Each structure stands twice: as structure tokens, then as C-alpha cells.
Tab-separated table of C-alpha atoms and ligand atoms in Angstrom:
chain	number	residue	atom	x	y	z
A	1	UNK	CA	6.897	1.237	36.565
A	2	UNK	CA	7.242	-2.110	34.893
A	3	UNK	CA	8.654	-1.904	31.427
A	4	UNK	CA	6.426	-3.649	28.955
A	5	UNK	CA	8.705	-3.178	25.977
A	6	UNK	CA	9.593	-6.346	24.210
A	7	UNK	CA	13.071	-6.690	22.757
A	8	UNK	CA	13.642	-4.410	19.804
A	9	UNK	CA	10.244	-2.865	20.301
A	10	UNK	CA	11.709	0.235	18.632
A	11	UNK	CA	11.794	-1.644	15.349
A	12	UNK	CA	8.741	-0.500	13.433
A	13	UNK	CA	6.441	-3.460	12.901
A	14	UNK	CA	5.804	-4.252	9.266
A	15	UNK	CA	2.265	-5.065	10.375
A	16	UNK	CA	1.610	-1.361	10.790
A	17	UNK	CA	0.698	-0.341	7.278
A	18	UNK	CA	-0.052	-3.410	5.336
A	19	UNK	CA	-3.709	-2.938	4.407
A	20	UNK	CA	-4.446	-3.872	0.848
A	21	UNK	CA	-6.935	-1.883	-1.219
A	22	UNK	CA	-10.418	-3.309	-0.806
A	23	UNK	CA	-13.958	-2.823	-2.087
A	24	UNK	CA	-16.731	-2.082	0.402
A	25	UNK	CA	-18.433	-5.515	0.166
A	26	UNK	CA	-15.270	-7.404	0.776
A	27	UNK	CA	-14.874	-9.110	4.121
A	28	UNK	CA	-12.308	-7.408	6.316
A	29	UNK	CA	-9.983	-8.667	8.991
A	30	UNK	CA	-8.414	-6.554	11.711
A	31	UNK	CA	-5.456	-8.080	13.526
A	32	UNK	CA	-4.353	-6.664	16.840
A	33	UNK	CA	-0.864	-7.811	17.761
A	34	UNK	CA	0.608	-8.108	21.246
A	35	UNK	CA	4.052	-9.278	22.260
A	36	UNK	CA	7.157	-10.101	20.318
A	37	UNK	CA	8.256	-9.759	16.708
A	38	UNK	CA	7.346	-13.384	16.100
A	39	UNK	CA	3.733	-12.389	16.736
A	40	UNK	CA	4.040	-9.444	14.326
A	41	UNK	CA	5.337	-11.866	11.702
A	42	UNK	CA	2.558	-14.384	12.438
A	43	UNK	CA	-0.100	-11.652	12.195
A	44	UNK	CA	1.111	-10.876	8.696
A	45	UNK	CA	1.080	-14.555	7.746
A	46	UNK	CA	-2.477	-14.963	9.080
A	47	UNK	CA	-3.604	-11.952	7.059
A	48	UNK	CA	-1.839	-13.436	3.985
A	49	UNK	CA	-3.607	-16.791	4.488
A	50	UNK	CA	-6.988	-15.056	4.813
A	51	UNK	CA	-6.299	-12.803	1.803
A	52	UNK	CA	-6.385	-15.920	-0.387
A	53	UNK	CA	-9.905	-16.421	0.978
A	54	UNK	CA	-11.019	-12.941	0.017
A	55	UNK	CA	-10.340	-11.099	3.275
A	56	UNK	CA	-8.793	-7.649	3.018
A	57	UNK	CA	-6.782	-6.422	5.974
A	58	UNK	CA	-8.034	-3.260	7.582
A	59	UNK	CA	-6.339	-0.963	10.060
A	60	UNK	CA	-9.778	0.266	11.238
A	61	UNK	CA	-11.217	-2.094	13.869
A	62	UNK	CA	-14.721	-0.679	13.380
A	63	UNK	CA	-14.724	-1.922	9.749
A	64	UNK	CA	-13.818	-5.505	10.596
A	65	UNK	CA	-15.991	-8.604	10.092
A	66	UNK	CA	-13.277	-10.621	11.764
A	67	UNK	CA	-11.348	-9.258	14.744
A	68	UNK	CA	-8.291	-11.314	15.627
A	69	UNK	CA	-6.262	-10.718	18.766
A	70	UNK	CA	-2.810	-12.237	18.440
A	71	UNK	CA	-1.847	-12.642	22.064
A	72	UNK	CA	1.193	-12.856	24.323
A	73	UNK	CA	1.402	-14.986	27.468
A	74	UNK	CA	4.937	-14.163	28.569
A	75	UNK	CA	3.979	-12.090	31.610
A	76	UNK	CA	0.746	-11.856	33.549
A	77	UNK	CA	0.076	-8.274	32.449
A	78	UNK	CA	0.287	-9.193	28.774
A	79	UNK	CA	-2.253	-11.998	29.195
A	80	UNK	CA	-4.686	-9.924	31.277
A	81	UNK	CA	-4.815	-7.183	28.616
A	82	UNK	CA	-6.528	-9.673	26.324
A	83	UNK	CA	-9.419	-10.244	28.706
A	84	UNK	CA	-10.006	-6.543	29.245
A	85	UNK	CA	-10.069	-6.044	25.488
A	86	UNK	CA	-12.555	-8.905	25.136
A	87	UNK	CA	-14.818	-7.219	27.663
A	88	UNK	CA	-14.899	-4.156	25.427
A	89	UNK	CA	-15.556	-6.232	22.297
A	90	UNK	CA	-18.460	-8.022	24.022
A	91	UNK	CA	-20.142	-4.620	24.512
A	92	UNK	CA	-19.506	-3.748	20.848
A	93	UNK	CA	-21.030	-7.063	19.716
A	94	UNK	CA	-24.054	-6.661	22.005
A	95	UNK	CA	-24.738	-3.199	20.545
A	96	UNK	CA	-24.643	-4.426	16.930
A	97	UNK	CA	-28.096	-4.613	15.324
A	98	UNK	CA	-29.465	-8.147	15.137
A	99	UNK	CA	-28.984	-9.449	11.616
A	100	UNK	CA	-26.306	-6.866	10.892
A	101	UNK	CA	-23.058	-8.130	9.441
A	102	UNK	CA	-21.783	-11.035	11.479
A	103	UNK	CA	-18.813	-10.061	13.550
A	104	UNK	CA	-16.403	-12.804	14.571
A	105	UNK	CA	-13.802	-12.559	17.309
A	106	UNK	CA	-10.768	-14.841	17.316
A	107	UNK	CA	-7.966	-15.357	19.809
A	108	UNK	CA	-4.662	-16.516	18.388
A	109	UNK	CA	-1.114	-16.732	19.755
A	110	UNK	CA	0.228	-17.896	23.085
A	111	UNK	CA	-2.820	-17.155	25.291
A	112	UNK	CA	-4.867	-19.258	22.850
A	113	UNK	CA	-2.329	-22.075	23.144
A	114	UNK	CA	-2.112	-21.883	26.932
A	115	UNK	CA	-5.792	-21.456	27.779
A	116	UNK	CA	-7.649	-23.098	24.863
A	117	UNK	CA	-11.266	-23.905	25.722
A	118	UNK	CA	-11.033	-21.921	28.981
A	119	UNK	CA	-11.201	-18.719	26.874
A	120	UNK	CA	-14.766	-19.541	25.765
A	121	UNK	CA	-15.773	-19.896	29.405
A	122	UNK	CA	-14.231	-16.608	30.491
A	123	UNK	CA	-15.191	-14.690	27.352
A	124	UNK	CA	-18.337	-15.907	25.547
A	125	UNK	CA	-17.769	-13.229	22.880
A	126	UNK	CA	-14.984	-15.352	21.365
A	127	UNK	CA	-15.819	-17.470	18.302
A	128	UNK	CA	-12.473	-19.111	17.556
A	129	UNK	CA	-9.279	-19.963	19.409
A	130	UNK	CA	-6.220	-20.859	17.341
A	131	UNK	CA	-2.733	-21.689	18.623
A	132	UNK	CA	0.490	-20.654	16.843
A	133	UNK	CA	1.062	-24.041	15.217
A	134	UNK	CA	-2.069	-24.097	13.089
A	135	UNK	CA	-2.374	-20.703	11.420
A	136	UNK	CA	-2.324	-22.344	8.006
A	137	UNK	CA	-5.736	-23.848	8.909
A	138	UNK	CA	-7.178	-20.426	9.767
A	139	UNK	CA	-9.333	-19.988	6.616
A	140	UNK	CA	-11.146	-23.326	7.293
A	141	UNK	CA	-11.546	-22.485	10.967
A	142	UNK	CA	-13.051	-19.084	10.139
A	143	UNK	CA	-15.559	-20.669	7.720
A	144	UNK	CA	-16.606	-23.110	10.432
A	145	UNK	CA	-17.066	-20.268	12.882
A	146	UNK	CA	-19.142	-18.400	10.287
A	147	UNK	CA	-21.367	-21.468	10.115
A	148	UNK	CA	-22.000	-21.029	13.838
A	149	UNK	CA	-19.560	-23.549	15.320
A	150	UNK	CA	-17.085	-22.384	17.947
A	151	UNK	CA	-13.682	-23.808	17.130
A	152	UNK	CA	-10.602	-24.430	19.263
A	153	UNK	CA	-7.458	-25.554	17.439
A	154	UNK	CA	-4.399	-25.727	19.642
A	155	UNK	CA	-2.762	-28.872	18.255
A	156	UNK	CA	0.940	-28.952	17.780
A	157	UNK	CA	0.798	-29.392	14.014
A	158	UNK	CA	2.487	-32.508	12.713
A	159	UNK	CA	2.757	-31.015	9.255
A	160	UNK	CA	5.042	-28.058	8.524
A	161	UNK	CA	2.935	-24.978	9.105
A	162	UNK	CA	5.258	-22.716	7.122
A	163	UNK	CA	5.169	-24.897	4.037
A	164	UNK	CA	1.378	-24.506	4.032
A	165	UNK	CA	1.240	-20.740	4.285
A	166	UNK	CA	0.855	-18.869	1.017
A	167	UNK	CA	3.707	-16.685	-0.233
A	168	UNK	CA	2.900	-13.066	0.543
A	169	UNK	CA	1.592	-11.094	-2.376
A	170	UNK	CA	4.194	-8.765	-3.950
A	171	UNK	CA	2.009	-5.672	-3.495
A	172	UNK	CA	1.390	-6.456	0.179
A	173	UNK	CA	5.122	-6.931	0.820
A	174	UNK	CA	5.864	-3.624	-0.900
A	175	UNK	CA	3.326	-1.848	1.291
A	176	UNK	CA	5.060	-3.252	4.379
A	177	UNK	CA	8.335	-1.523	3.583
A	178	UNK	CA	11.996	-2.285	2.955
A	179	UNK	CA	12.620	-4.230	6.163
A	180	UNK	CA	11.005	-7.576	6.915
A	181	UNK	CA	10.962	-10.363	9.451
A	182	UNK	CA	11.522	-13.945	8.419
A	183	UNK	CA	10.867	-16.783	10.856
A	184	UNK	CA	13.545	-19.481	10.626
A	185	UNK	CA	12.996	-21.289	13.899
A	186	UNK	CA	10.224	-21.698	16.389
A	187	UNK	CA	9.892	-23.086	19.892
A	188	UNK	CA	12.366	-23.588	22.690
A	189	UNK	CA	13.956	-26.545	24.463
A	190	UNK	CA	15.798	-24.513	27.092
A	191	UNK	CA	13.092	-24.546	29.765
A	192	UNK	CA	14.177	-21.527	31.765
A	193	UNK	CA	12.331	-21.940	35.047
A	194	UNK	CA	10.260	-18.739	34.654
A	195	UNK	CA	9.250	-19.023	31.013
A	196	UNK	CA	6.060	-20.203	29.291
A	197	UNK	CA	7.517	-20.306	25.781
A	198	UNK	CA	8.475	-24.017	25.744
A	199	UNK	CA	4.847	-24.777	26.638
A	200	UNK	CA	3.091	-22.286	24.361
A	201	UNK	CA	5.360	-22.544	21.313
A	202	UNK	CA	6.453	-26.132	21.779
A	203	UNK	CA	9.855	-27.684	21.199
A	204	UNK	CA	12.460	-26.319	18.814
A	205	UNK	CA	11.723	-26.664	15.125
A	206	UNK	CA	14.073	-25.344	12.440
A	207	UNK	CA	12.686	-24.330	9.077
A	208	UNK	CA	14.434	-25.979	6.106
A	209	UNK	CA	17.039	-23.947	4.186
A	210	UNK	CA	15.243	-24.095	0.824
A	211	UNK	CA	12.043	-22.647	2.317
A	212	UNK	CA	13.928	-19.840	4.052
A	213	UNK	CA	15.880	-18.948	0.915
A	214	UNK	CA	12.703	-18.997	-1.208
A	215	UNK	CA	10.970	-16.605	1.183
A	216	UNK	CA	14.034	-14.340	1.334
A	217	UNK	CA	14.123	-14.232	-2.479
A	218	UNK	CA	10.421	-13.399	-2.705
A	219	UNK	CA	10.842	-10.608	-0.156
A	220	UNK	CA	13.933	-9.237	-1.930
A	221	UNK	CA	12.146	-9.273	-5.301
A	222	UNK	CA	9.413	-7.138	-3.731
A	223	UNK	CA	12.012	-4.583	-2.602
A	224	UNK	CA	12.994	-5.727	0.900
A	225	UNK	CA	16.616	-4.769	1.702
A	226	UNK	CA	16.939	-5.798	5.348
A	227	UNK	CA	15.897	-9.132	6.850
A	228	UNK	CA	15.591	-9.934	10.532
A	229	UNK	CA	15.628	-13.681	11.081
A	230	UNK	CA	13.283	-14.614	13.895
A	231	UNK	CA	13.126	-17.483	16.318
A	232	UNK	CA	12.365	-17.898	20.015
A	233	UNK	CA	15.832	-19.355	20.169
A	234	UNK	CA	17.052	-18.328	16.745
A	235	UNK	CA	20.683	-19.302	17.162
A	236	UNK	CA	19.619	-22.884	17.873
A	237	UNK	CA	18.565	-23.029	14.197
A	238	UNK	CA	20.185	-25.879	12.289
A	239	UNK	CA	19.574	-27.536	8.963
A	240	UNK	CA	21.144	-29.289	6.038
A	241	UNK	CA	22.732	-26.895	3.574
A	242	UNK	CA	22.814	-27.047	-0.212
A	243	UNK	CA	26.272	-28.626	0.176
A	244	UNK	CA	24.741	-31.537	2.117
A	245	UNK	CA	26.526	-30.439	5.309
A	246	UNK	CA	24.948	-29.623	8.653
A	247	UNK	CA	24.525	-25.836	8.917
A	248	UNK	CA	24.041	-23.571	11.906
A	249	UNK	CA	22.786	-19.993	11.882
A	250	UNK	CA	26.229	-18.668	10.850
A	251	UNK	CA	26.220	-20.677	7.626
A	252	UNK	CA	22.578	-19.736	6.959
A	253	UNK	CA	23.452	-16.041	7.269
A	254	UNK	CA	26.238	-16.439	4.697
A	255	UNK	CA	23.750	-18.088	2.301
A	256	UNK	CA	21.141	-15.353	2.770
A	257	UNK	CA	23.749	-12.675	2.152
A	258	UNK	CA	23.977	-14.058	-1.408
A	259	UNK	CA	20.296	-13.319	-2.143
A	260	UNK	CA	20.315	-10.451	-4.678
A	261	UNK	CA	18.911	-7.269	-3.135
A	262	UNK	CA	19.410	-8.284	0.510
A	263	UNK	CA	21.864	-5.767	1.897
A	264	UNK	CA	21.418	-6.251	5.622
A	265	UNK	CA	20.811	-9.132	7.984
A	266	UNK	CA	19.902	-9.329	11.659
A	267	UNK	CA	18.609	-12.085	13.927
A	268	UNK	CA	16.857	-12.426	17.259
A	269	UNK	CA	16.411	-13.704	19.985
A	270	UNK	CA	19.510	-15.661	20.941
A	271	UNK	CA	20.562	-17.789	23.885
A	272	UNK	CA	24.179	-17.446	25.097
A	273	UNK	CA	24.655	-21.235	25.025
A	274	UNK	CA	23.982	-21.342	21.283
A	275	UNK	CA	26.482	-18.667	20.168
A	276	UNK	CA	28.811	-21.045	18.307
A	277	UNK	CA	32.132	-20.279	16.603
A	278	UNK	CA	30.627	-20.109	13.097
A	279	UNK	CA	28.100	-17.511	14.234
A	280	UNK	CA	30.767	-15.412	15.914
A	281	UNK	CA	32.869	-15.733	12.728
A	282	UNK	CA	29.883	-14.435	10.732
A	283	UNK	CA	29.951	-11.300	12.898
A	284	UNK	CA	33.619	-10.888	11.939
A	285	UNK	CA	33.455	-11.765	8.225
A	286	UNK	CA	29.992	-10.969	6.943
A	287	UNK	CA	29.639	-7.258	6.248
A	288	UNK	CA	25.866	-7.644	5.661
A	289	UNK	CA	25.392	-8.836	9.244
A	290	UNK	CA	24.575	-5.696	11.215
A	291	UNK	CA	26.587	-4.950	14.365
A	292	UNK	CA	23.728	-5.371	16.814
A	293	UNK	CA	23.041	-8.366	18.997
A	294	UNK	CA	20.196	-9.015	21.407
A	295	UNK	CA	21.653	-11.531	23.860
A	296	UNK	CA	19.589	-11.858	27.047
A	297	UNK	CA	21.302	-12.949	30.270
A	298	UNK	CA	18.428	-12.261	32.757
A	299	UNK	CA	20.660	-12.020	35.853
A	300	UNK	CA	24.263	-11.489	36.849
A	301	UNK	CA	24.154	-13.811	39.874
A	302	UNK	CA	25.303	-17.412	39.494
A	303	UNK	CA	22.851	-18.588	42.157
A	304	UNK	CA	19.914	-16.993	40.349
A	305	UNK	CA	21.123	-18.146	36.925
A	306	UNK	CA	21.179	-21.665	38.327
A	307	UNK	CA	17.700	-21.321	39.845
A	308	UNK	CA	16.514	-19.973	36.491
A	309	UNK	CA	18.016	-22.999	34.715
A	310	UNK	CA	19.900	-20.740	32.304
A	311	UNK	CA	22.662	-23.362	31.997
A	312	UNK	CA	25.589	-20.954	32.196
A	313	UNK	CA	27.354	-18.727	34.709
A	314	UNK	CA	27.709	-14.951	34.666
A	315	UNK	CA	31.371	-15.252	33.792
A	316	UNK	CA	30.616	-17.521	30.784
A	317	UNK	CA	28.429	-14.729	29.464
A	318	UNK	CA	31.095	-12.067	30.023
A	319	UNK	CA	33.749	-14.161	28.269
A	320	UNK	CA	31.353	-14.744	25.375
A	321	UNK	CA	30.779	-11.004	25.055
A	322	UNK	CA	34.565	-10.529	24.929
A	323	UNK	CA	34.836	-12.995	22.043
A	324	UNK	CA	31.966	-11.367	20.142
A	325	UNK	CA	33.504	-7.918	20.639
A	326	UNK	CA	36.901	-9.189	19.503
A	327	UNK	CA	35.207	-10.414	16.294
A	328	UNK	CA	33.158	-7.254	15.740
A	329	UNK	CA	34.410	-4.325	17.828
A	330	UNK	CA	31.580	-1.936	16.876
A	331	UNK	CA	28.832	-4.364	17.914
A	332	UNK	CA	26.053	-2.935	20.092
A	333	UNK	CA	24.500	-5.244	22.645
A	334	UNK	CA	21.073	-5.406	24.148
A	335	UNK	CA	19.716	-7.748	26.784
A	336	UNK	CA	16.753	-8.794	28.890
A	337	UNK	CA	16.723	-8.783	32.684
A	338	UNK	CA	14.311	-10.125	35.248
A	339	UNK	CA	14.406	-8.555	38.704
A	340	UNK	CA	12.926	-10.116	41.817
A	341	UNK	CA	13.180	-13.754	40.780
A	342	UNK	CA	12.205	-15.918	43.813
A	343	UNK	CA	15.033	-15.940	46.341
A	344	UNK	CA	16.943	-13.019	44.755
A	345	UNK	CA	18.969	-11.380	47.547
A	346	UNK	CA	20.399	-7.854	47.597
A	347	UNK	CA	23.779	-9.367	46.756
A	348	UNK	CA	22.309	-11.245	43.764
A	349	UNK	CA	20.766	-8.044	42.503
A	350	UNK	CA	24.038	-6.127	42.980
A	351	UNK	CA	25.739	-8.817	40.872
A	352	UNK	CA	23.276	-8.066	38.065
A	353	UNK	CA	24.070	-4.353	38.268
A	354	UNK	CA	27.797	-5.189	38.150
A	355	UNK	CA	27.311	-7.337	35.065
A	356	UNK	CA	25.455	-4.489	33.360
A	357	UNK	CA	28.294	-2.073	34.303
A	358	UNK	CA	30.739	-4.561	32.880
A	359	UNK	CA	29.009	-5.123	29.544
A	360	UNK	CA	27.741	-1.635	28.713
A	361	UNK	CA	24.471	-2.102	26.841
A	362	UNK	CA	23.055	-0.003	24.010
A	363	UNK	CA	19.578	-0.999	25.202
A	364	UNK	CA	18.035	-3.388	27.678
A	365	UNK	CA	14.573	-4.627	28.499
A	366	UNK	CA	13.789	-5.298	32.106
A	367	UNK	CA	10.878	-6.895	33.850
A	368	UNK	CA	9.662	-7.662	37.325
A	369	UNK	CA	9.400	-11.394	37.787
A	370	UNK	CA	5.835	-12.567	37.295
A	371	UNK	CA	4.916	-16.187	38.106
A	372	UNK	CA	3.480	-18.009	35.103
A	373	UNK	CA	1.156	-20.954	35.687
A	374	UNK	CA	2.698	-24.277	34.718
A	375	UNK	CA	6.343	-23.149	34.947
A	376	UNK	CA	8.680	-24.609	37.615
A	377	UNK	CA	9.374	-21.193	39.158
A	378	UNK	CA	5.647	-20.692	39.786
A	379	UNK	CA	5.966	-23.335	42.550
A	380	UNK	CA	8.510	-21.241	44.473
A	381	UNK	CA	7.519	-19.933	47.876
A	382	UNK	CA	10.363	-17.440	48.491
A	383	UNK	CA	8.632	-14.694	46.498
A	384	UNK	CA	9.816	-11.118	46.850
A	385	UNK	CA	7.558	-8.274	47.988
A	386	UNK	CA	6.264	-6.082	45.189
A	387	UNK	CA	8.017	-2.978	46.625
A	388	UNK	CA	11.390	-4.709	46.500
A	389	UNK	CA	10.865	-5.725	42.881
A	390	UNK	CA	9.727	-2.194	41.964
A	391	UNK	CA	12.682	-0.582	43.689
A	392	UNK	CA	15.163	-2.937	41.981
A	393	UNK	CA	13.547	-2.403	38.601
A	394	UNK	CA	13.887	1.366	38.971
A	395	UNK	CA	17.556	1.091	39.930
A	396	UNK	CA	18.325	-1.251	37.052
A	397	UNK	CA	16.461	0.904	34.560
A	398	UNK	CA	18.278	4.044	35.736
A	399	UNK	CA	21.603	2.348	35.031
A	400	UNK	CA	20.511	1.075	31.642
A	401	UNK	CA	19.099	4.475	30.653
A	402	UNK	CA	22.471	6.019	31.489
A	403	UNK	CA	24.201	3.475	29.283
A	404	UNK	CA	21.728	3.947	26.460
A	405	UNK	CA	22.263	7.711	26.634
A	406	UNK	CA	26.039	7.220	26.539
A	407	UNK	CA	25.676	4.913	23.542
A	408	UNK	CA	23.510	7.436	21.679
A	409	UNK	CA	25.965	10.266	22.443
A	410	UNK	CA	28.851	8.084	21.301
A	411	UNK	CA	27.275	7.830	17.847
A	412	UNK	CA	27.581	11.576	17.208
A	413	UNK	CA	30.360	12.336	14.720
A	414	UNK	CA	30.389	8.811	13.264
A	415	UNK	CA	29.962	8.118	9.575
A	416	UNK	CA	27.484	5.305	8.969
A	417	UNK	CA	25.405	3.622	6.265
A	418	UNK	CA	21.752	4.435	6.566
A	419	UNK	CA	18.945	2.345	5.056
A	420	UNK	CA	16.280	4.842	4.004
A	421	UNK	CA	12.922	3.535	5.247
A	422	UNK	CA	10.124	6.099	5.171
A	423	UNK	CA	9.244	9.788	4.874
A	424	UNK	CA	9.855	11.809	8.032
A	425	UNK	CA	7.139	13.503	10.077
A	426	UNK	CA	8.300	16.898	8.831
A	427	UNK	CA	8.296	17.868	5.180
A	428	UNK	CA	11.717	17.593	3.569
A	429	UNK	CA	12.892	14.901	5.990
A	430	UNK	CA	13.340	11.209	5.565
A	431	UNK	CA	13.934	8.484	8.170
A	432	UNK	CA	16.522	5.769	7.869
A	433	UNK	CA	17.738	2.975	10.088
A	434	UNK	CA	21.286	2.991	11.412
A	435	UNK	CA	23.355	-0.201	11.679
A	436	UNK	CA	22.492	-0.112	15.405
A	437	UNK	CA	18.731	0.096	14.742
A	438	UNK	CA	18.284	3.739	15.653
A	439	UNK	CA	15.769	5.678	13.547
A	440	UNK	CA	17.875	8.428	11.950
A	441	UNK	CA	16.452	11.632	10.493
A	442	UNK	CA	18.146	13.114	7.452
A	443	UNK	CA	17.347	15.566	4.634
A	444	UNK	CA	14.953	13.969	2.100
A	445	UNK	CA	17.450	14.689	-0.669
A	446	UNK	CA	19.753	12.072	0.865
A	447	UNK	CA	18.113	9.284	-1.119
A	448	UNK	CA	15.007	7.293	-1.968
A	449	UNK	CA	13.312	4.630	0.161
A	450	UNK	CA	15.368	1.432	-0.048
A	451	UNK	CA	18.657	3.262	-0.749
A	452	UNK	CA	21.633	2.832	1.511
A	453	UNK	CA	23.440	6.144	1.903
A	454	UNK	CA	26.483	7.375	3.796
A	455	UNK	CA	25.679	9.932	6.454
A	456	UNK	CA	27.421	11.640	9.359
A	457	UNK	CA	25.584	11.597	12.698
A	458	UNK	CA	25.227	15.168	13.937
A	459	UNK	CA	23.041	14.882	17.045
A	460	UNK	CA	21.263	12.350	19.199
A	461	UNK	CA	18.020	12.110	21.145
A	462	UNK	CA	16.847	9.389	23.528
A	463	UNK	CA	15.883	6.943	20.780
A	464	UNK	CA	16.707	8.635	17.497
A	465	UNK	CA	19.592	10.312	15.708
A	466	UNK	CA	19.993	13.211	13.307
A	467	UNK	CA	22.423	13.022	10.404
A	468	UNK	CA	23.733	14.929	7.393
A	469	UNK	CA	24.374	13.448	4.025
A	470	UNK	CA	27.972	13.021	2.897
A	471	UNK	CA	28.431	13.980	-0.740
A	472	UNK	CA	30.020	11.527	-3.146
B	501	5AD	N1	8.455	-12.842	34.434
B	501	5AD	C1	9.129	-11.727	34.037
B	501	5AD	N2	9.775	-11.622	32.858
B	501	5AD	C2	9.741	-12.694	32.041
B	501	5AD	N3	10.290	-12.906	30.838
B	501	5AD	C3	9.967	-14.138	30.433
B	501	5AD	N4	9.225	-14.758	31.359
B	501	5AD	C4	9.072	-13.874	32.388
B	501	5AD	C5	8.415	-13.938	33.633
B	501	5AD	N5	7.766	-15.016	34.046
B	501	5AD	C6	11.134	-11.924	30.156
B	501	5AD	C7	12.551	-12.458	29.947
B	501	5AD	C8	12.576	-12.779	28.489
B	501	5AD	C9	11.650	-11.717	27.938
B	501	5AD	C10	11.124	-11.963	26.576
B	501	5AD	O1	10.608	-11.664	28.873
B	501	5AD	O2	13.471	-11.422	30.247
B	501	5AD	O3	13.859	-12.729	27.906
B	502	SF4	FE1	12.012	-18.765	27.443
B	502	SF4	FE2	14.486	-19.407	28.207
B	502	SF4	FE3	13.492	-20.418	25.925
B	502	SF4	FE4	14.144	-17.808	26.084
B	502	SF4	S1	15.566	-19.526	26.247
B	502	SF4	S2	12.240	-18.685	25.200
B	502	SF4	S3	13.607	-17.311	28.205
B	502	SF4	S4	12.749	-20.826	27.995
């Protein structure tokens, strides 16, 4: 089976429960989100932009006047899901009574960017197509579509899209919970041979410090305690600091740790080439920076890394991990792996398994290679048979599952700080987040939502932990 999890998919999306109260005549938008955390963040921003125009967000698709699908183009399966969903929506639209409330369908995200006008041809049900760079124009685009014009907007915006998005409303942020995403960087200049991101999200853009700090402050004032900084290549972020000096992500993390109320920081996704000394020092010196790092390597074979244009060798990665672990010994690592890249031999694959053995991951996300139109690797002719890819994926996943199990077991008996996030499924229980991202179930008396409490881990399951409160 091909894993479709995206990195840190276990992190609950703040998009899950963010509907604002609404009256029955108000227009309603439903946003379905596919793909990565950046898309979850963008879905929230789109809903915020539309809220200023009188749209309430609904979690019930059948109530929506506007149905947005925020799409992912990273692998073929992700993109195809969109078209099957559109087929279903076309039936729903055809069944609606003529003259009944007008129901608009919009495609946003990376499929919108990659396919543009082509979407109208394949799926006549669609009324608007909006790429990730122009979400701040969404309210205008929706009004145009309401007036009966089909709109495609997939420009790479010249203006700063973040500066144009409204600040989220305090009540909406509170409803989303005590953890939040904050986009600091977008796009990628790395051009890995298999990847569509540099084409769908464009080249690297770093958000200015003042804007990031202002958003962090607004989130903290609304009760957010933990921030995850997002970027396709987040550790390539750079900007000019308040001191007039050039900052990298390490310096930015130190600045955000000063925002009153922010107790925890995380960031994703990183490229090994951009892990600079200041960022590694932040892992050593900044207690608010949580000991968890998602650092994809994709393969353990130098030949495949070269063919993938990853711009480093397997040993560079291993030495980097050593330096990060020397700085922060309790750090948990997760990674992404692609199996069956064109030309991958048995020996190449064995090298990947050896690298995984060497590192010892707390979690890993693995995928069968899928050719993406427009990428250099899509031209390759030495493709691997599907059975070989499937067999390799199973072997890799078995190894990773063993490591994940060992990591979970290793947590038992440890004393950790837990950020209390939400009520548990059972009465009398509450769920917190461990420093290593595991949902952790503890007695509700341990604390209130937003508190950070000391607990001892008593037992572990595949993805979650159980803990008891430590008095004092
Ligand atoms: N085929 C398979 N997996 C891919 N990824 C990106 N592009 C492809 C592709 N063409 C995986 C990489 C990346 C993760 C987000 O998705 O492992 O890190
Ligand atoms: Fe894609 Fe590579 Fe950029 Fe990651 S670093 S977004 S895999 S091109």
C-alpha cells in the first residue's frame, strides 16, 4: 500500500473546527483541504479573506454556497482525487433545483496552479480556479464568478500576498485551538528532479520579519501557545532583522521566542543543505524550540541522490544528523523517502535501508515514485515495475514502523512537559501534545487547555501516549 500521509499528518489541522457562528441567510463557504500543512494554513487564510466579505465557514458541505477544494499536486494520486471529487459535485449541482441558491465550485492550490484553464475543460462544474499566489484576490474572484464569469487566476503575484490578507479574527483563532501554523516562507529553488513544488509554488520568497512577528503576536494574544513555522523550504528563510543584520531561521526563532505567550516553536519542512550553524545552535540554546525535526533525505544512495539533484551525499546527511544530535541529544527525527526512483537498483535501495538503520527515525513518510509532468525525472525511461516499487515500499515501511514503535516505547517512564490541547474522547480525560508531537492522554484534572504541565509517560500505543500528572 502506498502511504499517502504527508509529513506530520498526525498534527491535528487547525482547519478542523474553525467554523464561526452564522445566521441562516449568510453565505457559507466549505473548504476541503488536501496535502500539506501549508495548504491547511492557506485554507484558513482563504476563509479569513472571505469572512471579511460576509462568508461564514461551514464544516457541512451540504450547506455551502461556495465549495472550495484546496488541492495537492505532489503525487499523481493526490491530483486524481480532485477530479473524482469534481465528478461527484457535478452530480450534486445537476440535481439542484433550477433557481435554487447558486452553488459555486472553486479549485485552489497546486492543481489549480499546474493545470489552470485545463480544469474547466475536464470539469465543467468548476467556476473558479485560483493558484496559491493570489488568495488575497479571492473575494473579487468569487464576486466575478457569481456574476457568471468563469475566472482563472494563476499569476505569480508581484505584490506580497501575505501583506494583503486580513489578520484572522480573534474569535476564529480561539476556535482553532492553542497550536497554530504560521507561514514564513514559500516556494522552492532546489529543483529536486522528481518534484513539482518549484513549478506550482514558484521560487523562494521569505516573509519579512515584522509581518511574521505581528502575526505571531496576534495569534499569541488570542491564546495560541505553540507555533509551527511553515515553508516548502522553511530553513531557507532569510530576512533583515530589527538589528539591521541579515537573519536566518535560527535568529527568527530566537525573536519569536520573545513573543509573550508563545511557549513552543517548531518548523517544517527543511532541506539538509540549509541547516546552518545558527539553526543548529538554536536547537542547543533555545528551550522553546521543540526537540523534533522533519528533515527529508529521500534516499540513502549517492547515485540516486545525484539523479534526484538533492545536492548532497548520504554521508553529508549522516554527519549533519550527528551535529544536530550533539546540539540537542533528545531530538526526534522524521524524514521522507521515495522508493523506486528511475534507475534505483537493489543496492541503491539497500543503501536507503542502511541509512534508516543508522539514523533511527521517530517517524517517516514514504512514497512510491510517481512521475510528475513537467519535472526532469518524468523524462526518464529506466522506470521500475510497479511490483518492485510496492515490495520496496513494504520493506521500508516495516523497518520504519519498527523504529517508530521503539521510539514510542522509549518514551515510557520519561517526565515531559505537555501542552494541553483539547478534551479527550472519554469523559475525565484530556489530550495534550508531547515535545515529540505525540498526542498524550492524561487525567482532565491535570490542567486546562493551553496549560503546560509536567507529566510522566506511563504507556504507549502506535501513535499516542498515556501519562500521569506529577504533583507540584
Ligand atoms: N513521487 C513520489 N513522492 C514524491 N514526493 C515529492 N514528489 C514526489 C514524486 N514525484 C515526496 C517527497 C517529498 C514529499 C512531500 O513527497 O518525499 O519530501
Ligand atoms: Fe520539492 Fe526538493 Fe523543493 Fe522539497 S526541496 S519542495 S522535494 S524541490
